[in-house]
Coordinates of C-alpha atoms in Angstrom, one line a residue:
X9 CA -166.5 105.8 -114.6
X10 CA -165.5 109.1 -112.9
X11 CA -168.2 110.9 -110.9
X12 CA -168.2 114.5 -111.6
X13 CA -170.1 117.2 -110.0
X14 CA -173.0 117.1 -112.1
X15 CA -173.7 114.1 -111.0
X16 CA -174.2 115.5 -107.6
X17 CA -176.3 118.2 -108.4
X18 CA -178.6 115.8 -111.1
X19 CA -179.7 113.3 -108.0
X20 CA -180.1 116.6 -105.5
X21 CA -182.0 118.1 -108.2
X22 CA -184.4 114.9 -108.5
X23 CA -184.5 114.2 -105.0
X24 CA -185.3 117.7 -104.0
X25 CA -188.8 117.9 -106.8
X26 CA -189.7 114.8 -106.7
X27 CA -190.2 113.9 -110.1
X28 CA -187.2 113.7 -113.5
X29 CA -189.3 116.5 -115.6
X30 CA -189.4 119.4 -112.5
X31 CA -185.7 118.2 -112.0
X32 CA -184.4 118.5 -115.8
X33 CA -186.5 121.7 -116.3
X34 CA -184.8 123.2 -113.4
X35 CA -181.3 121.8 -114.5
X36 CA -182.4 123.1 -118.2
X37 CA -181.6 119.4 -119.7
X38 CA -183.4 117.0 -121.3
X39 CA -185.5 114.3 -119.2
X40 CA -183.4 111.4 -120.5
X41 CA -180.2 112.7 -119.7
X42 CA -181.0 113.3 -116.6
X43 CA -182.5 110.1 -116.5
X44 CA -178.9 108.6 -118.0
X45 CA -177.0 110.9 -115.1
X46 CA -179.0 109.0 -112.7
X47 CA -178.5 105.7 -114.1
X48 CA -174.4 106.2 -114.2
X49 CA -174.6 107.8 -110.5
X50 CA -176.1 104.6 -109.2
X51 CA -174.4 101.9 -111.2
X52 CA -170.6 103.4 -110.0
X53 CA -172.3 103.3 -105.9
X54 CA -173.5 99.9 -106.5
X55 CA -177.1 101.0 -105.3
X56 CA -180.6 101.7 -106.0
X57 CA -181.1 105.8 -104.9
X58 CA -184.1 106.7 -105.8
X59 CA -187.3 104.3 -106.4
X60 CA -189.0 104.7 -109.9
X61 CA -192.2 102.5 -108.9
X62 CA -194.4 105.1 -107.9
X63 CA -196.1 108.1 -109.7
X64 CA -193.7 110.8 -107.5
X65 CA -190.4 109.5 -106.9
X66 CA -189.2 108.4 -104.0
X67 CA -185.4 108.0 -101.8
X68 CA -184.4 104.7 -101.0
X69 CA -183.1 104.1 -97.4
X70 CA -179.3 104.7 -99.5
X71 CA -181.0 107.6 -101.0
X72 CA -181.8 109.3 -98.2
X73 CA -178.4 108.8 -96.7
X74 CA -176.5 110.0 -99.9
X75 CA -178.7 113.1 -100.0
X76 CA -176.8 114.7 -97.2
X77 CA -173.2 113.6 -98.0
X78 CA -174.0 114.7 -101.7
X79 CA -175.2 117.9 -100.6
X80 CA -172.3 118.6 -98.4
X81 CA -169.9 117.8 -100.8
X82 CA -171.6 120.2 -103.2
X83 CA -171.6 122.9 -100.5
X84 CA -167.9 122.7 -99.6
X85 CA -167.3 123.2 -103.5
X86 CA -169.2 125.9 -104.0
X87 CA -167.8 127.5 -100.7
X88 CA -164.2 126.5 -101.5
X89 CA -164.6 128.1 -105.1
X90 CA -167.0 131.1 -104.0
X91 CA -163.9 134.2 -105.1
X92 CA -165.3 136.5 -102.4
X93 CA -164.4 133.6 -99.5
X94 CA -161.3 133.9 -100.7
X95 CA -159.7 136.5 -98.3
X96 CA -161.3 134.9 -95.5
X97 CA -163.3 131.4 -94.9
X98 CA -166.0 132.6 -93.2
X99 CA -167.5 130.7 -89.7
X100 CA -171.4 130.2 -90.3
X101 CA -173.5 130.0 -87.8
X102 CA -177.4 128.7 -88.8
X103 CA -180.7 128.8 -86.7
X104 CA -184.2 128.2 -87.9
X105 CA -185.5 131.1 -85.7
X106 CA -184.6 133.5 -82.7
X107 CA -181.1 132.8 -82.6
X108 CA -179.7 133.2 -79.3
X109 CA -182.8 136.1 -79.0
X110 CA -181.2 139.1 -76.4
X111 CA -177.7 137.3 -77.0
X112 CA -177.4 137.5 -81.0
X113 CA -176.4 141.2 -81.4
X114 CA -173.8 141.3 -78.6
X115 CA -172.5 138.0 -79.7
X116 CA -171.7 138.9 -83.0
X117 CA -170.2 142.6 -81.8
X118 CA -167.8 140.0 -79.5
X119 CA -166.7 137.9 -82.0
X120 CA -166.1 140.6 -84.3
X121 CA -163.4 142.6 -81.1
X122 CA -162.0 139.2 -81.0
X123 CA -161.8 138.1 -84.9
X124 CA -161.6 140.7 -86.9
X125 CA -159.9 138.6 -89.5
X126 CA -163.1 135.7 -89.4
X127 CA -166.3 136.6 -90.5
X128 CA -169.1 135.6 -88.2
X129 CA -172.3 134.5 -90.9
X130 CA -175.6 135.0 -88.9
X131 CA -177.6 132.7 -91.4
X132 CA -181.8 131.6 -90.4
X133 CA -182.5 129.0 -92.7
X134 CA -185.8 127.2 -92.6
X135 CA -185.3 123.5 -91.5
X136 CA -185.9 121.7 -88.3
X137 CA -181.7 121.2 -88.2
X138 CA -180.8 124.9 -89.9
X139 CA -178.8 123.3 -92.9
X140 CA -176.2 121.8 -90.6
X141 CA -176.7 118.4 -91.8
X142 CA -176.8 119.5 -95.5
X143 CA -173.4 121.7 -94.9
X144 CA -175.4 124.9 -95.2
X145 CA -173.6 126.2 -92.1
X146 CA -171.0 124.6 -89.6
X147 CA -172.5 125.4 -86.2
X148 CA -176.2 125.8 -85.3
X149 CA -178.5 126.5 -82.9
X150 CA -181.3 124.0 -82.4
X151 CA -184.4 124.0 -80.1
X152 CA -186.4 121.2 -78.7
X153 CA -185.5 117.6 -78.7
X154 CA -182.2 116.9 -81.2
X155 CA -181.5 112.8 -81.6
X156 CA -179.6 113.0 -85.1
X157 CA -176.3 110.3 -84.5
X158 CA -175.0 112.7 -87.4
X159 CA -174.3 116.0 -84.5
X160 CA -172.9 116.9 -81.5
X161 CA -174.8 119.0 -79.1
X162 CA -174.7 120.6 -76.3
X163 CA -177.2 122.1 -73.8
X164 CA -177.0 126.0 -73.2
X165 CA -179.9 126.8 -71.5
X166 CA -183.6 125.9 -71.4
X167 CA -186.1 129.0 -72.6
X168 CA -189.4 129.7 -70.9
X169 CA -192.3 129.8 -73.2
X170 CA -194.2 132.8 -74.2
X171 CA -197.4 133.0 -75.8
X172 CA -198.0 135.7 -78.8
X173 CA -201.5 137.0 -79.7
X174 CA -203.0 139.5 -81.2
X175 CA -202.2 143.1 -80.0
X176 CA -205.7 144.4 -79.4
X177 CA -206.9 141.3 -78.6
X178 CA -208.4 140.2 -74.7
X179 CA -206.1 138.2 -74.4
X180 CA -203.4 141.3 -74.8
X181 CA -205.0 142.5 -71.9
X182 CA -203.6 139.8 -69.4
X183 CA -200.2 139.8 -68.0
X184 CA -200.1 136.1 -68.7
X185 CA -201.2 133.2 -70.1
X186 CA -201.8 129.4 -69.8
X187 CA -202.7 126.4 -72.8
X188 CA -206.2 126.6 -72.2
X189 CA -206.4 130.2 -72.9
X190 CA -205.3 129.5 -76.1
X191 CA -207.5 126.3 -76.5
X192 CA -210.4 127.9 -78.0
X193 CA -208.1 129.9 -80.6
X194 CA -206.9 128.5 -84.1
X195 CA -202.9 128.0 -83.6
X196 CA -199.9 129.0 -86.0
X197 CA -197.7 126.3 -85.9
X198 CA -194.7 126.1 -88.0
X199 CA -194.0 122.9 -89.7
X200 CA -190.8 123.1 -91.0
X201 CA -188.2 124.2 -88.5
X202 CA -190.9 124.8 -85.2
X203 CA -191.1 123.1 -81.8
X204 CA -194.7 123.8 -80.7
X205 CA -197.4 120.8 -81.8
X206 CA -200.4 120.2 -80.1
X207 CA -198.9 117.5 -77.9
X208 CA -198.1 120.2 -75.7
X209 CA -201.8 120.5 -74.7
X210 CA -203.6 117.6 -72.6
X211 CA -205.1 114.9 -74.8
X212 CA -208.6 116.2 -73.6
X213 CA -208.2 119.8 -74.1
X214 CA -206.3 120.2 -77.4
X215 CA -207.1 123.5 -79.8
X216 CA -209.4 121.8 -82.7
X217 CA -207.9 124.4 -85.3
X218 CA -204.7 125.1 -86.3
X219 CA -202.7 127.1 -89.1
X220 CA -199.9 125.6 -90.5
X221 CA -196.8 127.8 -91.9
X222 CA -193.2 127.1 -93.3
X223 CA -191.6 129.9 -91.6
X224 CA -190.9 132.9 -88.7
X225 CA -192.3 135.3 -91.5
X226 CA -195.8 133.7 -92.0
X227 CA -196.2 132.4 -88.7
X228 CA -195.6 136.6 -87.4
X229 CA -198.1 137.1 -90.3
X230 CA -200.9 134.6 -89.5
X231 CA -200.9 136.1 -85.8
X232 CA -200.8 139.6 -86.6
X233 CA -203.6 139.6 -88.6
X234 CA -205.3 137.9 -85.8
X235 CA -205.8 134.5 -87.8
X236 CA -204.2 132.8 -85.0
X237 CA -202.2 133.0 -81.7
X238 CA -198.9 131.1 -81.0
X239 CA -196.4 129.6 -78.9
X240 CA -192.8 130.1 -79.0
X241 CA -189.6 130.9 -76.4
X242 CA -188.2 134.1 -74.3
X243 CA -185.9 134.4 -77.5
X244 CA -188.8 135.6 -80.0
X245 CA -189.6 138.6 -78.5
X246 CA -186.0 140.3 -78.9
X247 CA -185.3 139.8 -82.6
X248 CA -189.5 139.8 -83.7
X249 CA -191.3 142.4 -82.3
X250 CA -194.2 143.6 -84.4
X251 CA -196.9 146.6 -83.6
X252 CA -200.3 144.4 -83.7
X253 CA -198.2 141.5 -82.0
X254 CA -198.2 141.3 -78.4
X255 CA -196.1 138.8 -76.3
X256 CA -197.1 137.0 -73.1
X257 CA -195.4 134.8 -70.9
X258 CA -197.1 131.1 -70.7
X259 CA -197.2 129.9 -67.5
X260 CA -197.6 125.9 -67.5
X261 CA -196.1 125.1 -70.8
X262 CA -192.7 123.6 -70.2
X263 CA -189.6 125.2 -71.5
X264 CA -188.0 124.6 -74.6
X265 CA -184.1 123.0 -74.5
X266 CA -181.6 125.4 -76.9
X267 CA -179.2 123.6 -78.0
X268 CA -175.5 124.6 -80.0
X269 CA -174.6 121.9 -82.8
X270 CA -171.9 120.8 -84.9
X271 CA -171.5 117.7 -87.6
X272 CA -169.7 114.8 -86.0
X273 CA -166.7 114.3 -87.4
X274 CA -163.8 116.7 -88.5
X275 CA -164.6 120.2 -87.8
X276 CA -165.6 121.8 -90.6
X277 CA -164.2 125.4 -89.4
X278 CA -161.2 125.9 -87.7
X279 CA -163.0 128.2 -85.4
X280 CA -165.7 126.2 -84.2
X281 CA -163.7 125.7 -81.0
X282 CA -164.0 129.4 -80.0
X283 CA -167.3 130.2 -81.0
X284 CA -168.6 127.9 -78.8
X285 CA -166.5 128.7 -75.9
X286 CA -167.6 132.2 -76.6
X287 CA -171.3 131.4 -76.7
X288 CA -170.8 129.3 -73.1
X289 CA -169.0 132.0 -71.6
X290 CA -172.0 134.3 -72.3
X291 CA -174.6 132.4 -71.0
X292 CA -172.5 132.2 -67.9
X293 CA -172.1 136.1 -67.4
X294 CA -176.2 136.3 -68.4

């Protein structure tokens, strides 16, 4: 049997809903040949990939693992057969918020004086690991603690934490700010691709609400409004600012690690190597 793309795209589908009827409605096929595509896909690997004993299907352990090569293989064929990368392969770049904050706009105006004929792709995508392990993007900026065997990382600085309230709040009204002056508040934190969880307060004096949101967007939202306050990095501040936002520095939270990323393994850009000499070389002239 010959595994062809579809294939691919049938067990991403499934494992990405959850269940074969949202999967072959979204693939516009019927349920049991989707169900067949499946069956073939895991009788040529020799594995079980997805388990059919409960009510919402579920990876296996070789599931899980074939999710990311499957969905890297898909994006290097879309990307290889996309006809407006055809002039030039572009280098992506992915964060799941703040980029490299003051650094972002003057790092892309470098690279483009020094590679004109590469396009730098600025892309936020919302996931703890920015798409880099899917093949969304081929470098990426990461915060916080990053233990995936799958990348290579390496340390470019370590961001002071800022708190963000309200604008015409009381809390505006201070220079700055500790944890337990956001204690008594209900706290935005962002599930999917965030770094602040209530472990960063003492066991005894932990905020009792919290608001939980899937993205930059919502979690700007939910503060604004003055549902919440939040906790975030120096970096926040210079690509979000917002009129009924204000930002504070936090004094005793510790910072947060930034980190630059790549897959492990064959690069997956021939310019990797000089983006991220250029990104060292500008936090060494900050």
């Amino acid at each position: 049997m010959t595994i062809e793309l579809r294939h691919l795209r049938a067990f991403l589908a499934i494992a990405e809903e959850s269940t074969v009827t949202r999967a072959a409605a979204r693939l516009r096929i019927g349920q049991p040949a989707l169900s067949r595509t499946l069956g073939r896909l895991e009788e040529h690997l020799g594995v079980r990939l997805v388990d059919r004993s409960t009510h919402h299907l579920e990876l296996t352990p070789a599931g899980r693992a074939f999710r990311d090569r499957a969905a890297t293989a898909l994006a290097a064929v879309d990307a290889a057969l996309d006809p407006g990368a055809l002039t030039a392969l572009p280098l992506r770049l992915g964060h799941p918020w703040a980029a490299l904050g003051a650094l972002t706009v003057p790092l892309l105006r470098r690279w483009d004086a020094a590679h004109p004929d590469i396009p730098l792709e600025l892309r936020r995508i919302d996931d703890r690991l920015a798409g880099l392990t899917r093949g969304q993007v081929d470098v990426a900026l990461l915060r916080g603690r990053v233990a995936d065997p799958r990348l290579v990382t390496e340390l470019l600085t370590e961001e002071p934490r800022m708190a963000a309230v309200p604008a015409d709040s009381d809390l505006a009204r201070r220079d700055a700010l500790t944890l337990a002056d956001l204690a008594d508040r209900p706290i935005a934190l962002n599930t999917v691709g965030g770094t602040t969880s209530l472990d960063l307060w003492p066991a005894e004096a932990r905020p009792t609400a919290t608001i939980e949101v899937a993205n930059t967007d919502e979690w700007l939202t939910a503060i604004a409004v003055g549902r919440a306050v939040g906790v975030t990095t120096e970096a926040t501040p210079r690509l979000h600012t917002h009129p009924a936002l204000a930002y504070r520095p936090l004094t005793d939270a510790p910072p947060v690690p930034l980190h630059l990323a790549r897959r492990r393994g064959p690069l997956s850009h021939p310019a990797i190597p000089s983006l991220i000499a250029l990104v060292h070389e500008m936090y060494a002239q900050r």
